[in-house]
Every structure is written in structure tokens, then in C-alpha cells.
Amino acid sequence: MSLNAFLQERLEARAKSGHCRHLTIVQDLVDLSSNDFLGFSRCHRAVDTPLYGSTGSRLLTGNSRHAEELEQKIAAFHKAEAGLIFNSGYTANLGLISTVAKPSDTVVFDIHCHASMQDGIRLSKAWALPFRHQDLDHLENRLRQSKGNLFICVESIYSCDGSKAPLNEIVSLCKRYGAQLIVDEAHATGLFGLDGQGLCAQLEHPPFARLYTFSKALGAFGAIVVGSSLLRKYLINFCRPFIYTTALPYPNLHAIENGYRRLLTADPEREIIRELVAYFTEKVRLSGLPFLPSETQIHCLLLPGVRNVQEISHFLGTQGLDVRPLTSPTVARGQERLRVCLHAYNKKDEIDLLFTALEKGMPHA
Ligand SMILES: Cc1ncc(COP(=O)(O)O)c(C=O)c1O
């Protein structure tokens, strides 16, 4: 049975039993149901919102026209049919994957996928098959071994090294093996694609599901899963990390909306980042330091050994630079690295300072 037929069948069974869940918007009624027990949500409210806190889960009192309209707008921005907001990127990945994949299915995932994807796979109890980072041959090998519905999980830009996934090739593999693609666009959001819509919007076949976090380039908090209306309805009914938690507060929805509005005029910032990336890449070439290849805002210097990478991070701190180490289990032992994230507010002389400090502070220097 196809995945969509399975989702549809479960929804229909639930509807028949009279237990189908729908988001509703309640207005102008005496509140005898929210969790705003002391009324604080009303006191903290922003000028143009009815409340501060959302006062309940989306299926109870936490839904609003604002949240639903925002979901539609964001889904349209990313060229998707529908979207569902989650309280964080972590819970979005966890909820999405654990809800759509069954124990009889197979999830093939890049070994460097974020912990939230990997935890979602674990929770689903599906057969979990990791493939070597960005290795399409290994991915195809894994696809040949699969059983049940087949999912592929990748990031469009990997947080652990800044590399871009070969999405067109992965989409072709999905077609060949009948796999459903799930793409985490956390680090592409706001930076890549038209107006920062990410790397998936231009694909020939849209992925089954995509995730955009609001906590990175958008400077807010929360995340959205975009895909079909059927997927949205399914998640509303079966996704426990969506169902059993209080919805995001109103100021947060405003921050998200504001972030998306600003993306439309953020070409100058994206251009600054592109220039900084080019400048950084040239500095890497001149320095000969073992940075991993990257054309994105994330650049990693491989420096095996927890102690080495912690010491250099500390040393950079004494030079006025905040550069954090990635250590196990975020990356494998022996793959420890320093991660440099470039921002539109960074300056070329800050990059110069970093390379001068690295020359001084590197263990071999
Ligand atoms: C690739 C990726 N996905 C998901 C997340 C989780 O997002 P959030 O911080 O919104 O929970 C992160 C955050 O580090 C991430 O890097």
C-alpha cells in the first residue's frame, strides 16, 4: 500500500470511530478551558494580540486564526501545499519521522543527520539504515536492502560541516526506489533559494516533507513541517509531540512572521554572506589549514582530539573570538572540529583576526 493510501486509511478509520481531531478557533466565549489559570497571559499581551501565551495545545485552546494563516503563508513561501508549526525543530523532526514511519518500514539516513532526525527514527522503531555522509553509492546500496515503506532523511545543508546535499540526485534515487524524501532545511532557511526559501523549492519533485526551523536565520523560535494537506491532517491526528504540548505564544508567532517578512528584502544580507564566504574560502586556501570544503556559511576546521579542539576554542576566546567545538557524540570520535558560522554582521577584519589567532594557537604551530 502506498504511503498516502496508508495515511488516508488511518485517518478514515479514525473518522469512522468519531475520534478525528481538527483544529478549531474559538472566539468570544467565556474561557472555561484554557490553562491561563492566573490570567497572566492577558496581562503580558502585546498591543495587537488578544493574549500573550497561547493558553493550551493547538487542539484545545491554543489554536488561532493567526497560527493557521501563518502556516499557510509560510507553506506558500516554501512552495508547499500545507504546513504545521511545531514548538521547535527538534520536536518537529522527532514528531514527523516517528509518526509517519512504522516499525515495518525502512528509514535510510545520512549518518550526519541531526540528532532530532535520528531520535525520530529511533522512536518510530522502523529499520534504521545509515549511509556514509553524502555517499550516493552507499545510499543506493541501502535502498536495495529496504523493506516496507521507504524513507530517506537528509539535511539540505549539513550543520556539522556546511556541505550541501546533492538533492537532485537523491530525488532521482527516490523515484527509482519509490522512497519518500524528508529534508531538514534548518541551515538553508533564509540563506539559499529565492528570498531564502531553501534548496528544495526548485526541485523537480517536491520532497514528501521538509522542515524549516525559525531558530536560526529567522532569529525566532519554533519550526514548520511542510508537505501535503494529507500529511498535515495526519500529523494533527497522530503526532504526539504536536498534540500534547502548549502551542507557541503569540509574540513568538509575530517574531516568526516578522522574520519571514524580512527575508523578502534580505538580498543585501545574503550578498554580504556570499562575499564573506568567498573571502573566508580564500583565507583557508592561503592558510593551508585543514578546513573541510564548504560553499556555505558553515566552515569546519578538523582538529581530532577533544582536548585539542577545546583548547583552541578556549584560546580563540582569549583573542575575543567565539568559535565553538563540535565533539562526540555530535560528530564521531576522531572527527572533532571547530565550527565557524559566518553572519551578515561579521566583518572581514574579524575573519583576518581568526586566521591570525589560528596560526598562533594551532597545536602544531
Ligand atoms: C539540522 C538541524 N535540525 C534541527 C535542529 C533543531 O532545531 P531547533 O533548535 O529549532 O530545535 C537543529 C538545531 O541545532 C539543526 O541544526
Coordinates of C-alpha atoms and ligand atoms in Angstrom, one line a residue:
M1 CA 0.0 0.0 0.0
S2 CA 1.4 3.5 -0.9
L3 CA 2.3 5.8 2.0
N4 CA -0.5 8.2 1.1
A5 CA -3.1 5.4 0.9
F6 CA -1.9 4.3 4.4
L7 CA -2.2 7.8 5.8
Q8 CA -5.6 8.2 4.3
E9 CA -6.8 4.8 5.6
R10 CA -5.7 5.6 9.1
L11 CA -7.4 9.0 9.0
E12 CA -10.6 7.4 7.7
A13 CA -10.6 4.7 10.4
R14 CA -10.2 7.4 13.0
A15 CA -13.1 9.5 11.4
K16 CA -15.3 6.4 11.4
S17 CA -14.6 5.9 15.1
G18 CA -15.6 9.5 15.7
H19 CA -12.2 10.5 17.0
C20 CA -10.8 12.6 14.2
R21 CA -9.0 15.6 15.5
H22 CA -9.5 19.1 13.9
L23 CA -8.0 22.4 14.8
T24 CA -10.7 24.9 15.8
I25 CA -10.7 28.6 16.6
V26 CA -12.9 29.7 19.5
Q27 CA -13.7 33.4 19.9
D28 CA -15.7 35.5 22.3
L29 CA -16.7 32.7 24.7
V30 CA -16.2 32.6 28.4
D31 CA -12.9 30.8 29.0
L32 CA -13.5 27.7 31.0
S33 CA -10.9 25.6 29.3
S34 CA -7.5 27.3 28.8
N35 CA -4.5 26.8 31.1
D36 CA -4.1 30.6 31.7
F37 CA -5.0 29.9 35.3
L38 CA -3.9 33.2 36.8
G39 CA -4.8 35.3 33.7
F40 CA -1.1 36.3 33.2
S41 CA -1.4 35.6 29.5
R42 CA -3.8 38.5 29.3
C43 CA -1.6 40.8 31.3
H44 CA 1.6 40.2 29.3
R45 CA -0.1 40.5 25.9
A46 CA 1.3 42.5 23.1
V47 CA -0.7 45.5 22.0
D48 CA -2.3 43.9 18.9
T49 CA -2.8 40.4 20.2
P50 CA -5.6 39.1 22.4
L51 CA -3.2 37.2 24.7
Y52 CA 0.5 36.6 25.4
G53 CA 0.5 32.9 26.0
S54 CA -1.4 30.6 23.7
T55 CA -3.0 29.1 26.8
G56 CA -3.3 25.5 25.6
S57 CA -2.4 22.9 23.0
R58 CA -3.4 23.6 19.4
L59 CA -6.2 21.1 19.6
L60 CA -7.6 22.7 22.7
T61 CA -7.4 26.5 23.3
G62 CA -4.0 27.1 21.7
N63 CA -5.2 27.4 18.1
S64 CA -5.8 30.7 16.4
R65 CA -6.5 32.2 13.1
H66 CA -3.1 33.9 13.3
A67 CA -1.4 30.5 13.6
E68 CA -3.3 28.9 10.8
E69 CA -2.9 31.9 8.4
L70 CA 0.8 32.0 9.2
E71 CA 1.1 28.3 8.4
Q72 CA -0.5 28.9 5.0
K73 CA 1.7 31.8 4.3
I74 CA 4.9 30.0 5.2
A75 CA 4.0 26.9 3.3
A76 CA 3.3 29.1 0.2
F77 CA 6.6 30.8 0.6
H78 CA 8.4 27.4 0.6
K79 CA 6.2 26.3 -2.4
A80 CA 4.4 23.7 -0.4
E81 CA 0.7 22.8 -0.2
A82 CA 0.4 23.0 3.6
G83 CA 2.4 23.4 6.8
L84 CA 2.2 22.7 10.5
I85 CA 4.1 24.7 13.1
F86 CA 5.9 22.8 15.9
N87 CA 7.4 24.2 19.0
S88 CA 11.0 23.6 17.9
G89 CA 13.0 22.0 15.1
Y90 CA 13.8 19.2 17.5
T91 CA 10.2 18.2 18.2
A92 CA 9.3 18.8 14.5
N93 CA 11.8 16.2 13.3
L94 CA 11.1 13.9 16.2
G95 CA 7.3 14.1 15.7
L96 CA 7.3 13.9 11.9
I97 CA 9.5 10.9 11.5
S98 CA 8.2 8.9 14.4
T99 CA 4.6 9.4 13.2
V100 CA 4.9 8.6 9.5
A101 CA 7.4 5.7 9.7
K102 CA 6.1 2.4 11.1
P103 CA 8.1 -0.5 12.6
S104 CA 7.7 -2.4 9.3
D105 CA 9.2 0.5 7.3
T106 CA 12.8 1.4 6.5
V107 CA 14.4 4.8 7.1
V108 CA 17.7 5.4 5.3
F109 CA 19.6 8.4 6.6
D110 CA 22.8 10.2 6.2
I111 CA 25.0 9.4 9.2
H112 CA 25.5 13.2 9.8
C113 CA 21.7 13.9 10.1
H114 CA 20.9 16.0 13.1
A115 CA 20.2 14.2 16.4
S116 CA 16.5 15.2 16.2
M117 CA 16.1 13.2 12.9
Q118 CA 18.0 10.3 14.4
D119 CA 15.8 10.3 17.6
G120 CA 12.7 10.4 15.4
I121 CA 13.9 7.4 13.5
R122 CA 14.6 5.5 16.8
L123 CA 11.2 6.4 18.2
S124 CA 9.5 5.1 15.0
K125 CA 11.1 1.7 15.5
A126 CA 11.5 1.5 11.7
W127 CA 14.5 -0.4 10.3
A128 CA 17.2 2.4 10.5
L129 CA 19.9 2.2 7.8
P130 CA 22.6 4.9 8.0
F131 CA 24.6 5.7 4.9
R132 CA 28.0 7.3 4.7
H133 CA 27.9 11.1 4.7
Q134 CA 27.0 12.4 1.2
D135 CA 27.8 9.0 -0.4
L136 CA 25.2 8.3 -3.1
D137 CA 26.5 4.8 -3.9
H138 CA 26.2 3.8 -0.3
L139 CA 22.8 5.4 -0.2
E140 CA 21.7 3.3 -3.2
N141 CA 23.1 0.2 -1.6
R142 CA 21.0 0.8 1.4
L143 CA 17.9 1.4 -0.7
R144 CA 18.3 -2.0 -2.2
Q145 CA 18.1 -3.6 1.2
S146 CA 14.9 -1.9 2.4
K147 CA 11.5 -3.3 3.4
G148 CA 8.1 -1.7 3.8
N149 CA 7.6 2.0 3.1
L150 CA 10.9 3.6 2.4
F151 CA 12.1 7.0 3.7
I152 CA 15.3 8.9 3.0
C153 CA 16.3 11.5 5.6
V154 CA 18.9 14.2 4.7
E155 CA 19.7 17.8 5.5
S156 CA 20.0 20.2 2.6
I157 CA 23.0 21.9 4.3
Y158 CA 24.7 19.9 7.0
S159 CA 25.2 21.6 10.3
C160 CA 28.3 19.6 11.1
D161 CA 30.4 20.6 8.0
G162 CA 28.4 23.1 5.9
S163 CA 28.2 20.7 2.9
K164 CA 25.2 20.8 0.5
A165 CA 23.3 17.6 -0.2
P166 CA 23.1 16.5 -3.8
L167 CA 19.3 16.9 -3.7
N168 CA 18.7 16.3 -7.5
E169 CA 20.5 13.0 -7.4
I170 CA 18.7 12.0 -4.2
V171 CA 15.3 12.8 -5.8
S172 CA 16.2 10.6 -8.7
L173 CA 17.0 7.8 -6.3
C174 CA 13.7 8.3 -4.6
K175 CA 11.9 7.9 -7.9
R176 CA 13.9 4.8 -8.8
Y177 CA 13.3 3.1 -5.4
G178 CA 9.9 4.5 -4.6
A179 CA 11.3 6.3 -1.5
Q180 CA 9.8 9.2 0.3
L181 CA 12.2 12.1 1.0
I182 CA 12.4 14.1 4.2
V183 CA 14.7 17.1 4.1
D184 CA 15.8 19.2 7.1
E185 CA 16.4 22.7 5.7
A186 CA 17.4 24.2 9.0
H187 CA 20.6 25.7 7.7
A188 CA 19.4 26.7 4.3
T189 CA 16.4 28.6 5.6
G190 CA 16.7 32.3 4.8
L191 CA 20.0 31.9 3.1
F192 CA 19.6 29.8 -0.1
G193 CA 17.0 29.8 -2.8
L194 CA 14.8 32.7 -4.0
D195 CA 14.3 35.1 -1.0
G196 CA 15.8 32.4 1.2
Q197 CA 13.1 29.8 0.6
G198 CA 15.6 27.0 0.9
L199 CA 17.1 24.5 -1.6
C200 CA 14.0 22.2 -2.0
A201 CA 11.5 24.7 -3.6
Q202 CA 13.2 24.4 -7.0
L203 CA 13.3 20.6 -7.1
E204 CA 11.6 18.8 -9.9
H205 CA 9.6 16.7 -7.4
P206 CA 8.9 18.2 -4.0
P207 CA 10.0 16.0 -1.1
F208 CA 7.4 14.2 0.9
A209 CA 8.2 16.5 3.8
R210 CA 10.5 19.4 4.7
L211 CA 11.4 21.1 7.9
Y212 CA 12.3 24.7 8.4
T213 CA 13.4 25.9 11.8
F214 CA 12.7 29.5 12.8
S215 CA 15.5 29.4 15.4
K216 CA 18.4 30.0 13.0
A217 CA 18.4 32.7 10.2
L218 CA 14.9 33.8 11.2
G219 CA 16.1 34.7 14.7
A220 CA 12.9 33.4 16.3
F221 CA 11.9 30.1 17.7
G222 CA 9.8 27.1 16.6
A223 CA 9.7 25.2 13.3
I224 CA 7.4 24.2 10.5
V225 CA 6.9 20.9 8.7
V226 CA 5.6 21.5 5.1
G227 CA 4.2 18.9 2.7
S228 CA 0.7 17.8 1.5
S229 CA -2.6 18.7 3.2
L230 CA -3.0 15.0 3.9
L231 CA 0.3 14.9 5.8
R232 CA -0.8 18.0 7.8
K233 CA -4.1 16.3 8.7
Y234 CA -2.3 13.1 9.6
L235 CA 0.2 14.9 11.9
I236 CA -2.7 16.8 13.6
N237 CA -4.3 13.4 14.4
F238 CA -1.3 11.2 15.2
C239 CA 1.8 13.3 16.0
R240 CA 2.2 13.2 19.8
P241 CA 4.9 16.0 20.0
F242 CA 2.4 18.2 18.2
I243 CA -0.7 17.2 20.1
Y244 CA 0.5 17.0 23.7
T245 CA 2.2 20.4 24.2
T246 CA 1.2 24.0 24.6
A247 CA 1.2 26.0 21.3
L248 CA 3.8 28.8 20.8
P249 CA 2.9 32.1 22.4
Y250 CA 1.6 35.0 20.3
P251 CA 4.8 37.2 20.4
N252 CA 6.6 34.2 19.0
L253 CA 4.2 33.9 16.1
H254 CA 4.8 37.6 15.5
A255 CA 8.6 37.2 15.6
I256 CA 8.3 34.3 13.0
E257 CA 6.0 36.4 10.7
N258 CA 8.3 39.3 11.0
G259 CA 11.3 37.1 10.2
Y260 CA 9.6 35.9 7.0
R261 CA 8.7 39.4 6.0
R262 CA 12.3 40.5 6.4
L263 CA 13.5 37.6 4.3
L264 CA 11.8 39.3 1.3
T265 CA 14.2 42.2 1.5
A266 CA 17.3 40.4 2.8
D267 CA 19.2 40.1 -0.5
P268 CA 21.8 42.6 0.7
E269 CA 22.5 40.5 3.8
R270 CA 22.7 37.3 1.7
E271 CA 25.1 39.1 -0.6
I272 CA 27.3 40.1 2.3
I273 CA 27.4 36.5 3.5
R274 CA 28.3 35.3 0.0
E275 CA 31.2 37.8 -0.1
L276 CA 32.3 36.7 3.4
V277 CA 32.2 33.1 2.3
A278 CA 34.4 33.9 -0.7
Y279 CA 36.8 35.8 1.5
F280 CA 36.9 33.1 4.1
T281 CA 37.5 30.4 1.4
E282 CA 40.5 32.3 0.0
K283 CA 41.9 32.7 3.6
V284 CA 41.5 28.9 4.0
R285 CA 43.4 28.3 0.7
L286 CA 46.2 30.6 1.7
S287 CA 46.5 29.3 5.2
G288 CA 46.6 25.6 4.2
L289 CA 44.6 24.8 7.4
P290 CA 42.6 21.5 7.3
F291 CA 39.1 23.1 6.8
L292 CA 36.5 20.9 5.2
P293 CA 35.4 22.1 1.8
S294 CA 32.2 24.3 2.1
E295 CA 30.4 26.9 -0.1
T296 CA 28.1 27.8 2.7
Q297 CA 28.1 30.0 5.8
I298 CA 29.4 27.0 7.9
H299 CA 33.1 26.1 7.9
C300 CA 34.7 23.4 9.9
L301 CA 38.4 23.0 10.8
L302 CA 39.1 19.4 11.5
L303 CA 41.1 19.0 14.7
P304 CA 40.9 15.5 16.1
G305 CA 41.0 15.1 19.8
V306 CA 38.5 16.6 22.3
R307 CA 41.3 18.3 24.2
N308 CA 42.9 19.9 21.1
V309 CA 39.6 21.3 19.9
Q310 CA 38.5 22.5 23.3
E311 CA 41.9 24.2 23.9
I312 CA 41.9 26.0 20.6
S313 CA 38.3 27.2 21.2
H314 CA 39.4 28.5 24.6
F315 CA 42.4 30.2 23.1
L316 CA 40.2 31.9 20.4
G317 CA 38.0 33.1 23.3
T318 CA 41.1 34.9 24.8
Q319 CA 41.5 36.6 21.5
G320 CA 37.9 37.9 21.6
L321 CA 36.5 35.3 19.2
D322 CA 33.6 32.9 19.9
V323 CA 34.2 29.7 18.0
R324 CA 32.7 26.5 19.3
P325 CA 34.0 23.0 19.1
L326 CA 31.9 20.0 17.9
T327 CA 32.8 16.9 19.8
S328 CA 31.5 13.3 20.2
P329 CA 28.6 12.3 20.0
T330 CA 27.7 15.2 17.8
V331 CA 30.5 14.1 15.5
A332 CA 32.3 10.7 15.6
R333 CA 35.4 10.4 17.8
G334 CA 38.5 11.4 16.0
Q335 CA 36.3 13.8 13.8
E336 CA 36.3 16.6 16.3
R337 CA 36.2 20.0 14.7
L338 CA 35.9 23.8 15.2
R339 CA 32.8 25.2 13.6
V340 CA 32.9 28.7 12.2
C341 CA 29.5 30.2 11.3
L342 CA 29.5 33.4 9.2
H343 CA 26.8 36.1 9.7
A344 CA 25.8 39.2 7.8
Y345 CA 27.1 41.2 10.7
N346 CA 30.6 39.8 10.6
K347 CA 33.4 41.8 9.1
K348 CA 36.4 40.8 7.0
D349 CA 38.8 42.0 9.7
E350 CA 37.2 39.6 12.1
I351 CA 38.0 36.8 9.7
D352 CA 41.6 38.1 9.5
L353 CA 41.8 38.1 13.3
L354 CA 40.5 34.5 13.3
F355 CA 43.2 33.3 10.9
T356 CA 46.0 35.2 12.7
A357 CA 44.8 33.6 16.0
L358 CA 44.6 30.1 14.4
E359 CA 48.2 30.4 13.2
K360 CA 49.2 31.3 16.7
G361 CA 47.1 28.8 18.5
M362 CA 47.0 25.7 16.4
P363 CA 48.7 22.7 18.2
H364 CA 51.4 22.3 15.5
A365 CA 52.3 26.0 15.5
Ligands
LIG1 C1 19.9 20.4 11.2 C2 19.1 20.8 12.4 N1 17.8 20.3 12.5 C3 17.1 20.6 13.6 C4 17.6 21.4 14.6 C5 16.7 21.7 15.8 O1 16.1 22.9 15.7 P1 15.6 23.7 17.0 O2 16.9 24.4 17.6 O3 14.7 24.7 16.5 O4 15.1 22.7 17.9 C6 18.9 21.9 14.5 C7 19.4 22.8 15.6 O5 20.5 22.7 16.0 C8 19.7 21.6 13.4 O6 20.9 22.0 13.3

